Short mmCIF file of C-alpha atoms in Angstrom, two decimals:
data_model
loop_
_atom_site.label_atom_id
_atom_site.label_comp_id
_atom_site.label_asym_id
_atom_site.label_seq_id
_atom_site.Cartn_x
_atom_site.Cartn_y
_atom_site.Cartn_z
CA MET A 176 59.94 49.45 14.25
CA LYS A 177 56.96 49.62 16.65
CA VAL A 178 56.19 52.77 15.77
CA VAL A 179 55.78 51.78 12.09
CA GLN A 180 53.50 48.90 13.13
CA SER A 181 51.40 51.22 15.31
CA ALA A 182 51.21 53.61 12.22
CA ILE A 183 50.22 51.09 9.92
CA VAL A 184 47.22 49.82 12.40
CA VAL A 185 46.27 53.32 12.94
CA SER A 186 46.10 53.94 8.86
CA VAL A 187 43.76 50.69 8.37
CA LEU A 188 41.45 51.92 11.10
CA THR A 189 41.26 55.39 9.59
CA ILE A 190 40.35 54.21 6.08
CA ALA A 191 37.75 51.31 7.76
CA VAL A 192 35.94 54.33 9.59
CA SER A 193 35.92 56.59 6.31
CA VAL A 194 34.57 53.72 4.24
CA LEU A 195 31.87 53.02 6.85
CA ALA A 196 31.13 56.88 6.94
CA GLN A 197 30.39 56.92 3.09
CA PRO A 198 26.44 56.89 2.17
CA GLY A 199 26.78 54.07 -0.26
CA ASN A 200 28.45 51.70 2.21
CA PRO A 201 26.92 48.17 2.14
CA ALA A 202 26.00 48.57 5.68
CA SER A 203 23.50 51.25 5.17
CA LEU A 204 21.56 49.29 2.42
CA PRO A 205 18.22 47.63 3.42
CA SER A 206 18.09 43.83 3.60
CA ALA A 207 16.45 42.24 0.54
CA PRO A 208 12.78 41.27 0.81
CA PRO A 209 11.72 37.22 1.52
CA VAL A 210 10.30 35.17 -1.04
CA HIS A 211 7.09 35.29 0.73
CA ALA A 212 7.15 39.10 0.32
CA ILE A 213 8.09 39.06 -3.35
CA LEU A 214 4.95 36.81 -3.80
CA GLY A 215 2.94 39.12 -2.43
CA ALA A 216 4.04 42.00 -3.95
CA SER A 217 3.61 40.24 -7.10
CA GLN A 218 -0.23 39.54 -6.35
CA THR A 219 -0.68 43.35 -5.10
CA HIS A 220 0.93 44.60 -8.57
CA MET A 221 -1.29 42.28 -10.53
CA GLY A 222 -4.45 43.54 -8.77
CA THR A 223 -3.34 47.29 -9.59
CA LEU A 224 -3.02 46.77 -13.38
CA PRO A 225 -5.65 48.22 -15.71
CA GLY A 226 -8.56 45.96 -16.19
CA ALA A 227 -6.93 43.02 -14.20
CA HIS A 228 -10.06 42.85 -11.80
CA THR A 229 -12.78 43.33 -14.08
CA ARG A 230 -11.42 40.62 -16.43
CA GLN A 231 -10.28 37.97 -14.38
CA HIS A 232 -13.08 38.28 -11.42
CA GLY A 233 -15.52 40.72 -12.52
CA GLY A 234 -16.98 38.69 -15.50
CA PRO A 235 -19.25 35.71 -15.20
CA THR A 236 -18.12 32.50 -15.19
CA LEU A 237 -18.56 30.25 -18.08
CA THR A 238 -18.05 26.46 -18.60
CA ARG A 239 -17.42 24.69 -21.83
CA ARG A 240 -20.63 22.89 -21.45
CA GLN A 241 -22.61 26.33 -20.60
CA ALA A 242 -21.17 27.94 -23.55
CA GLU A 243 -22.62 24.95 -25.89
CA GLN A 244 -25.99 25.28 -24.44
CA MET A 245 -25.80 29.04 -24.99
CA ALA A 246 -24.67 28.64 -28.59
CA ILE A 247 -27.50 26.08 -29.32
CA ARG A 248 -30.03 28.56 -27.76
CA ASN A 249 -28.50 31.78 -29.19
CA ASN A 250 -26.61 31.51 -32.32
CA PRO A 251 -28.56 32.85 -35.12
CA ARG A 252 -27.37 29.86 -37.81
CA VAL A 253 -29.24 27.29 -35.37
CA LEU A 254 -32.19 29.03 -35.11
CA ALA A 255 -32.45 29.67 -38.77
CA SER A 256 -32.04 25.89 -39.66
CA HIS A 257 -34.46 25.04 -37.27
CA LEU A 258 -36.99 27.54 -38.75
CA LEU A 259 -36.11 26.28 -42.27
CA ALA A 260 -36.96 22.45 -40.87
CA LEU A 261 -40.44 24.03 -39.45
CA ALA A 262 -41.00 25.70 -42.75
CA GLN A 263 -40.39 22.69 -44.79
CA HIS A 264 -43.10 20.77 -42.84
CA GLN A 265 -45.73 23.41 -44.04
CA VAL A 266 -44.30 22.43 -47.58
CA LEU A 267 -45.46 18.84 -46.77
CA ARG A 268 -48.60 19.67 -45.48
CA GLU A 269 -49.06 21.94 -48.90
CA ALA A 270 -48.72 18.69 -50.80
CA ARG A 271 -50.62 16.64 -49.16
CA SER A 272 -53.47 19.30 -49.62
CA ALA A 273 -53.93 17.96 -53.12
CA ASP A 274 -55.34 14.39 -51.92
CA LEU A 275 -57.87 16.28 -49.73
CA PRO A 276 -61.20 17.73 -51.02
CA TYR A 277 -61.50 21.00 -52.23
CA ALA A 278 -64.82 23.07 -51.09
CA ASP A 279 -65.80 26.88 -52.15
CA ALA A 280 -68.76 28.26 -51.03
CA SER A 281 -70.22 31.55 -52.86
CA LEU A 282 -72.79 34.01 -52.47
CA ALA A 283 -74.49 35.83 -55.53
CA ALA A 284 -77.35 38.65 -55.82
CA VAL A 285 -77.99 40.04 -59.10
CA ASP A 286 -80.59 43.19 -59.83
CA ALA A 287 -80.92 42.97 -64.00
CA GLU A 288 -83.34 43.42 -66.72
CA ASN A 289 -85.03 40.15 -66.97
CA GLY A 290 -84.41 38.35 -70.06
CA SER A 291 -81.75 40.53 -71.22
CA ARG A 292 -78.42 39.14 -72.55
CA ILE A 293 -75.11 39.71 -72.79
CA SER A 294 -73.89 41.17 -75.97
CA ALA A 295 -70.10 41.17 -75.56
CA GLY A 296 -67.57 39.87 -73.38
CA GLY A 297 -69.03 36.67 -71.92
CA LEU A 298 -70.20 33.59 -73.50
CA PRO A 299 -71.81 31.53 -70.54
CA ALA A 300 -74.75 32.55 -68.63
CA SER A 301 -75.37 35.10 -71.27
CA ARG A 302 -79.13 35.94 -69.87
CA LEU A 303 -79.28 38.06 -67.22
CA ILE A 304 -82.07 37.50 -64.40
CA ASN A 305 -82.99 38.88 -61.11
CA HIS A 306 -82.03 36.46 -58.41
CA ALA A 307 -80.00 35.90 -55.28
CA GLY A 308 -78.52 32.49 -54.39
CA SER A 309 -75.79 30.55 -52.50
CA GLY A 310 -73.89 27.24 -53.03
CA VAL A 311 -71.06 24.86 -52.48
CA GLU A 312 -68.79 23.55 -54.59
CA VAL A 313 -66.60 20.14 -53.92
CA SER A 314 -64.10 18.71 -55.78
CA GLN A 315 -62.11 15.61 -55.11
CA LEU A 316 -59.00 14.31 -57.07
CA ILE A 317 -59.63 10.63 -57.74
CA THR A 318 -56.40 9.77 -59.31
CA ASN A 319 -53.43 11.26 -61.11
CA PHE A 320 -51.65 8.06 -61.53
CA GLY A 321 -49.05 8.74 -58.57
CA ARG A 322 -48.05 12.13 -59.16
CA VAL A 323 -49.53 13.64 -56.10
CA HIS A 324 -48.11 10.39 -53.90
CA ASN A 325 -44.84 11.05 -55.07
CA LEU A 326 -44.82 14.57 -54.79
CA VAL A 327 -45.94 14.08 -50.66
CA LEU A 328 -42.79 11.59 -50.83
CA THR A 329 -40.64 14.08 -51.94
CA ARG A 330 -41.75 16.99 -49.39
CA MET A 331 -41.61 14.38 -46.86
CA LEU A 332 -37.76 13.27 -47.79
CA GLN A 333 -36.88 17.05 -48.08
CA GLN A 334 -38.33 17.60 -44.30
CA GLN A 335 -36.00 15.01 -43.32
CA ALA A 336 -33.01 16.39 -45.19
CA MET A 337 -33.86 19.48 -43.43
CA GLN A 338 -33.88 18.31 -40.15
CA ALA A 339 -30.51 16.53 -40.68
CA ASN A 340 -29.30 19.81 -42.02
CA ALA A 341 -30.55 21.41 -38.43
CA LEU A 342 -28.62 18.73 -36.49
CA ALA A 343 -25.40 19.19 -38.76
CA THR A 344 -25.88 22.77 -37.95
CA SER A 345 -25.89 22.36 -34.22
CA GLU A 346 -22.94 19.77 -34.25
CA GLU A 347 -20.94 22.29 -36.18
CA ILE A 348 -21.75 25.34 -33.80
CA VAL A 349 -20.85 23.11 -30.84
CA LEU A 350 -17.86 22.04 -32.50
CA PHE A 351 -17.00 26.14 -33.43
CA THR A 352 -17.82 26.70 -29.55
CA ASP A 353 -15.55 24.28 -28.33
CA GLN A 354 -12.47 25.62 -30.41
CA ALA A 355 -13.54 29.26 -29.80
CA PHE A 356 -13.56 28.38 -25.73
CA TYR A 357 -10.41 26.64 -25.62
CA ASN A 358 -8.57 29.47 -27.92
CA ALA A 359 -10.17 32.45 -25.20
CA LEU A 360 -8.79 29.89 -22.46
CA THR A 361 -5.43 29.34 -23.86
CA ALA A 362 -5.36 33.35 -24.41
CA GLN A 363 -6.53 34.17 -20.75
CA ALA A 364 -3.71 31.75 -19.39
CA ASP A 365 -1.03 33.35 -21.37
CA LEU A 366 -2.42 36.58 -20.19
CA GLN A 367 -2.33 35.58 -16.51
CA VAL A 368 1.40 34.41 -17.25
CA ALA A 369 2.44 37.79 -18.94
CA ARG A 370 1.12 39.82 -15.79
CA GLU A 371 3.01 37.70 -13.62
CA THR A 372 6.16 38.12 -15.52
CA VAL A 373 5.27 41.88 -15.97
CA ALA A 374 5.29 41.83 -11.77
CA TYR A 375 8.31 39.94 -11.09
CA ARG A 376 10.24 41.57 -13.59
CA SER A 377 9.26 44.97 -12.18
CA ILE A 378 10.24 43.95 -8.66
CA THR A 379 13.61 42.69 -10.40
CA GLU A 380 13.95 46.02 -11.88
CA ARG A 381 13.44 48.00 -8.81
CA GLN A 382 15.90 45.78 -6.89
CA VAL A 383 18.59 46.10 -9.64
CA ASN A 384 17.96 50.01 -9.45
CA GLU A 385 18.57 50.19 -5.67
CA LEU A 386 21.83 47.96 -5.84
CA THR A 387 22.99 50.31 -8.93
CA ASN A 388 22.01 53.40 -6.92
CA ASN A 389 24.30 51.98 -3.83
CA LYS A 390 27.28 51.26 -6.68
CA LEU A 391 26.91 47.25 -6.19
CA ARG A 392 25.58 46.65 -9.69
CA SER A 393 26.68 48.44 -13.18
CA THR A 394 24.00 50.48 -15.13
CA LEU A 395 24.38 47.37 -17.79
CA ASP A 396 22.72 45.41 -15.47
CA LEU A 397 20.22 48.13 -14.92
CA SER A 398 19.94 48.55 -18.60
CA ILE A 399 19.23 45.01 -19.03
CA ALA A 400 16.59 44.71 -16.27
CA GLN A 401 14.72 47.54 -17.75
CA VAL A 402 14.71 46.03 -21.43
CA ASP A 403 13.39 42.84 -19.79
CA LEU A 404 10.53 44.71 -18.37
CA SER A 405 9.72 46.61 -21.43
CA GLN A 406 9.71 43.27 -23.11
CA ALA A 407 7.56 41.97 -20.51
CA LYS A 408 4.85 45.04 -20.99
CA LEU A 409 4.70 44.48 -24.63
CA MET A 410 4.17 40.75 -24.35
CA GLU A 411 1.21 41.68 -21.78
CA ILE A 412 -0.33 43.96 -24.39
CA ASP A 413 -0.02 41.45 -27.16
CA ALA A 414 -1.70 38.99 -24.57
CA GLU A 415 -4.62 41.42 -23.70
CA ASN A 416 -5.11 41.67 -27.58
CA ARG A 417 -5.18 38.07 -28.03
CA ALA A 418 -7.76 37.58 -25.17
CA ALA A 419 -10.02 40.20 -26.32
CA SER A 420 -9.84 39.03 -29.98
CA THR A 421 -10.44 35.16 -28.87
CA MET A 422 -13.14 36.47 -26.37
CA ALA A 423 -15.02 38.36 -29.27
CA THR A 424 -14.76 35.42 -31.51
CA LEU A 425 -16.47 33.38 -28.71
CA ASP A 426 -19.32 36.17 -28.02
CA ALA A 427 -19.89 35.95 -32.15
CA VAL A 428 -20.46 31.84 -31.52
CA LEU A 429 -22.48 32.24 -28.75
CA GLY A 430 -24.79 34.62 -30.49
CA LEU A 431 -24.08 37.75 -28.36
CA ASP A 432 -24.92 41.11 -29.88
CA HIS A 433 -22.55 42.84 -27.42
CA ASN A 434 -18.82 42.24 -25.84
CA GLN A 435 -18.97 40.12 -23.01
CA TRP A 436 -15.92 39.18 -21.09
CA PHE A 437 -16.31 35.85 -19.28
CA HIS A 438 -13.94 34.06 -16.99
CA LEU A 439 -13.91 30.53 -18.39
CA ILE A 440 -13.54 27.64 -16.59
CA SER A 441 -11.92 24.29 -17.69
CA SER A 442 -13.14 21.02 -17.02
CA SER A 443 -11.11 18.54 -14.66
CA SER A 444 -12.17 15.80 -16.34
CA ALA A 445 -10.73 14.25 -19.50
CA PRO A 446 -12.79 13.22 -22.34
CA PRO A 447 -13.05 9.48 -23.24
CA ALA A 448 -10.21 8.05 -25.46
CA PRO A 449 -11.35 6.99 -28.94
CA PRO A 450 -11.79 3.59 -29.96
CA VAL A 451 -8.53 1.48 -31.20
CA ASP A 452 -10.16 0.17 -34.20
CA TYR A 453 -10.82 3.05 -36.63
CA LYS A 454 -13.15 1.09 -38.99
CA ALA A 455 -15.61 1.18 -36.44
CA LEU A 456 -15.47 5.10 -36.18
CA VAL A 457 -15.72 5.14 -39.93
CA GLN A 458 -18.73 3.06 -39.69
CA GLN A 459 -20.09 5.19 -36.96
CA ALA A 460 -20.02 8.27 -39.03
CA LEU A 461 -21.34 6.50 -42.34
CA GLN A 462 -24.26 5.69 -39.94
CA GLN A 463 -24.41 9.00 -37.96
CA ARG A 464 -23.21 11.85 -39.53
CA PRO A 465 -26.18 14.53 -39.68
CA ASP A 466 -24.58 16.07 -43.25
CA LEU A 467 -24.48 12.61 -45.05
CA GLN A 468 -27.89 11.88 -43.59
CA ALA A 469 -29.26 15.20 -45.30
CA LEU A 470 -27.55 14.48 -48.58
CA HIS A 471 -29.02 10.96 -48.42
CA TYR A 472 -32.71 12.20 -47.94
CA GLN A 473 -31.97 15.04 -50.54
CA SER A 474 -31.04 12.25 -53.08
CA GLN A 475 -33.95 10.16 -52.47
CA SER A 476 -36.42 13.16 -52.72
CA ALA A 477 -34.76 13.97 -55.79
CA LYS A 478 -35.48 10.53 -57.41
CA LYS A 479 -39.12 10.87 -56.26
CA TYR A 480 -39.68 14.28 -57.47
CA ALA A 481 -38.20 12.84 -60.63
CA ARG A 482 -40.68 10.27 -60.84
CA SER A 483 -43.53 12.68 -59.88
CA GLU A 484 -42.47 14.86 -62.90
CA TRP A 485 -43.04 11.99 -65.22
CA ASP A 486 -46.32 11.36 -63.77
CA GLN A 487 -47.90 14.40 -65.49
CA LEU A 488 -47.91 12.66 -68.70
CA PRO A 489 -50.82 10.48 -67.83
CA PRO A 490 -54.21 12.00 -67.24
CA SER A 491 -55.91 13.05 -64.21
CA ILE A 492 -59.25 12.16 -62.97
CA SER A 493 -61.37 14.30 -60.54
CA ALA A 494 -65.01 14.41 -59.23
CA LEU A 495 -66.97 17.62 -58.79
CA GLY A 496 -70.18 18.36 -57.10
CA THR A 497 -72.05 21.50 -56.51
CA ALA A 498 -75.54 22.27 -54.45
CA GLY A 499 -76.93 25.65 -53.53
CA VAL A 500 -80.45 27.29 -52.87
CA THR A 501 -82.08 30.39 -54.53
CA PRO A 502 -84.54 32.17 -52.21
CA VAL A 503 -85.04 34.90 -54.55
CA ARG A 504 -85.91 33.85 -57.91
CA THR A 505 -87.80 34.46 -61.13
CA ASP A 506 -90.22 31.43 -61.45
CA GLN A 507 -90.23 31.94 -65.16
CA TYR A 508 -86.41 30.93 -65.29
CA TYR A 509 -86.63 28.36 -61.83
CA ASN A 510 -88.40 25.55 -61.27
CA SER A 511 -87.26 24.82 -57.69
CA ASN A 512 -85.47 27.12 -55.06
CA TRP A 513 -82.42 24.59 -54.92
CA TRP A 514 -79.96 23.30 -57.42
CA GLY A 515 -77.14 20.76 -57.67
CA GLY A 516 -75.18 18.61 -59.66
CA VAL A 517 -72.37 16.12 -59.61
CA GLY A 518 -69.78 14.93 -62.41
CA VAL A 519 -66.44 13.64 -63.49
CA ASP A 520 -63.49 15.62 -64.68
CA VAL A 521 -60.93 13.94 -66.92
CA ASN A 522 -57.91 16.24 -67.85
CA ILE A 523 -55.69 14.51 -70.50
CA PRO A 524 -52.41 16.54 -71.62
CA VAL A 525 -51.92 16.32 -75.33
CA PHE A 526 -49.20 18.75 -76.12
CA ASN A 527 -47.85 21.41 -74.40
CA GLY A 528 -44.57 21.96 -76.14
CA PHE A 529 -42.89 19.22 -74.44
CA LEU A 530 -42.68 20.73 -71.42
CA TYR A 531 -43.50 17.95 -69.28
CA ASN A 532 -40.76 15.81 -70.82
CA ALA A 533 -38.25 18.78 -70.28
CA GLN A 534 -39.17 19.09 -66.47
CA ALA A 535 -38.82 15.45 -65.90
CA LYS A 536 -35.78 15.00 -67.64
CA GLU A 537 -34.28 18.08 -65.57
CA ALA A 538 -35.44 16.56 -62.20
CA ARG A 539 -33.82 13.31 -63.36
CA TYR A 540 -30.65 14.93 -63.88
CA ARG A 541 -30.66 16.65 -60.77
CA ALA A 542 -31.36 13.50 -58.93
CA GLN A 543 -28.25 11.92 -60.51
CA ALA A 544 -26.22 14.94 -59.36
CA ASP A 545 -27.61 14.68 -56.09
CA ALA A 546 -26.60 10.92 -55.86
CA ASN A 547 -23.14 11.84 -56.78
CA TYR A 548 -22.66 14.66 -53.97
CA GLU A 549 -23.56 11.86 -51.32
CA ARG A 550 -21.24 9.27 -52.88
CA ASN A 551 -18.52 12.09 -52.73
CA LEU A 552 -18.98 12.69 -49.18
CA ARG A 553 -19.16 9.03 -48.52
CA GLU A 554 -15.74 8.44 -50.45
CA ASN A 555 -14.30 11.45 -48.19
CA ILE A 556 -15.55 10.00 -44.97
CA VAL A 557 -13.85 6.81 -45.65
CA SER A 558 -10.45 8.14 -46.86
CA GLN A 559 -10.07 10.77 -44.26
CA GLY A 560 -10.95 8.18 -41.48
#
């Protein structure tokens, strides 16, 4: 009996020694890395990814407020709207010029066969004489019964409408900038998560591979880890594409003519909460929305222009004056070396094929259409409030 027990003990020891001598035994496996080592490897792996350093730390930083200011400075739509407002101011000056006097200076010198006359091609001043002279003609509109005044008011209201449009464009670009900024910020955060996922799944795949090589995990577990790593890499590629696309959209809104990668920084302060009473917001929108103000000014401008078109029917009265000197003259025809005269010009429209009547009606219909556009926007603001 003792011989049998001794044989069993020897057999067990032999089996144990043979197991320890195998290359795949657990005693020869390296110990699992600690958690802080895994985190350090994750950061190291992220730093070696293509473009990780340049896209996360190489580009300039940009906050939402800085993006809004850059868009207002550089966006071509904002610049164009301000230039149109400046151009409309010059149109107002053009309309006001009709109320100011008009002066024209002229010089003339004629070498002619004295006493000869023009036989063809001209009715006034048909007599030709040797002379040289200079003079000034001045004209001043006295009244045209309100037409110029209404035209000036029309252009002034149009200028205010263009200024409101410029403000509306700026506010719209600021809204687009905020949307593009937060879309790009979200895409950058998704890209950060995707890269961290790739890093962690890479570590997991290497660990499972080691365990599989040492016969502690099955090849099925290794295949699952490899599939998870491949999915993470696909997610990373998709996140990089979204980040690049949203950044390109932000660059376009900012008015940049080239692609620029920004490291976006979100604001830590939360925006103020809107008022509880929505009716106050609706009234504020009706009073302050620049697009509604632009339509209001445009409608008022159309009404003034319609009135100015009707003002073409009354006569217009202007004062005229002229004066000059004739240092070279023929005394036979000139009694003095200077000349001058004043007069009044009354222009009475009699018939022009109903042109003024048609222009006035066209302007009235357009004014009514602009008023309905303004009414439609007001109703939309109230209904959407």
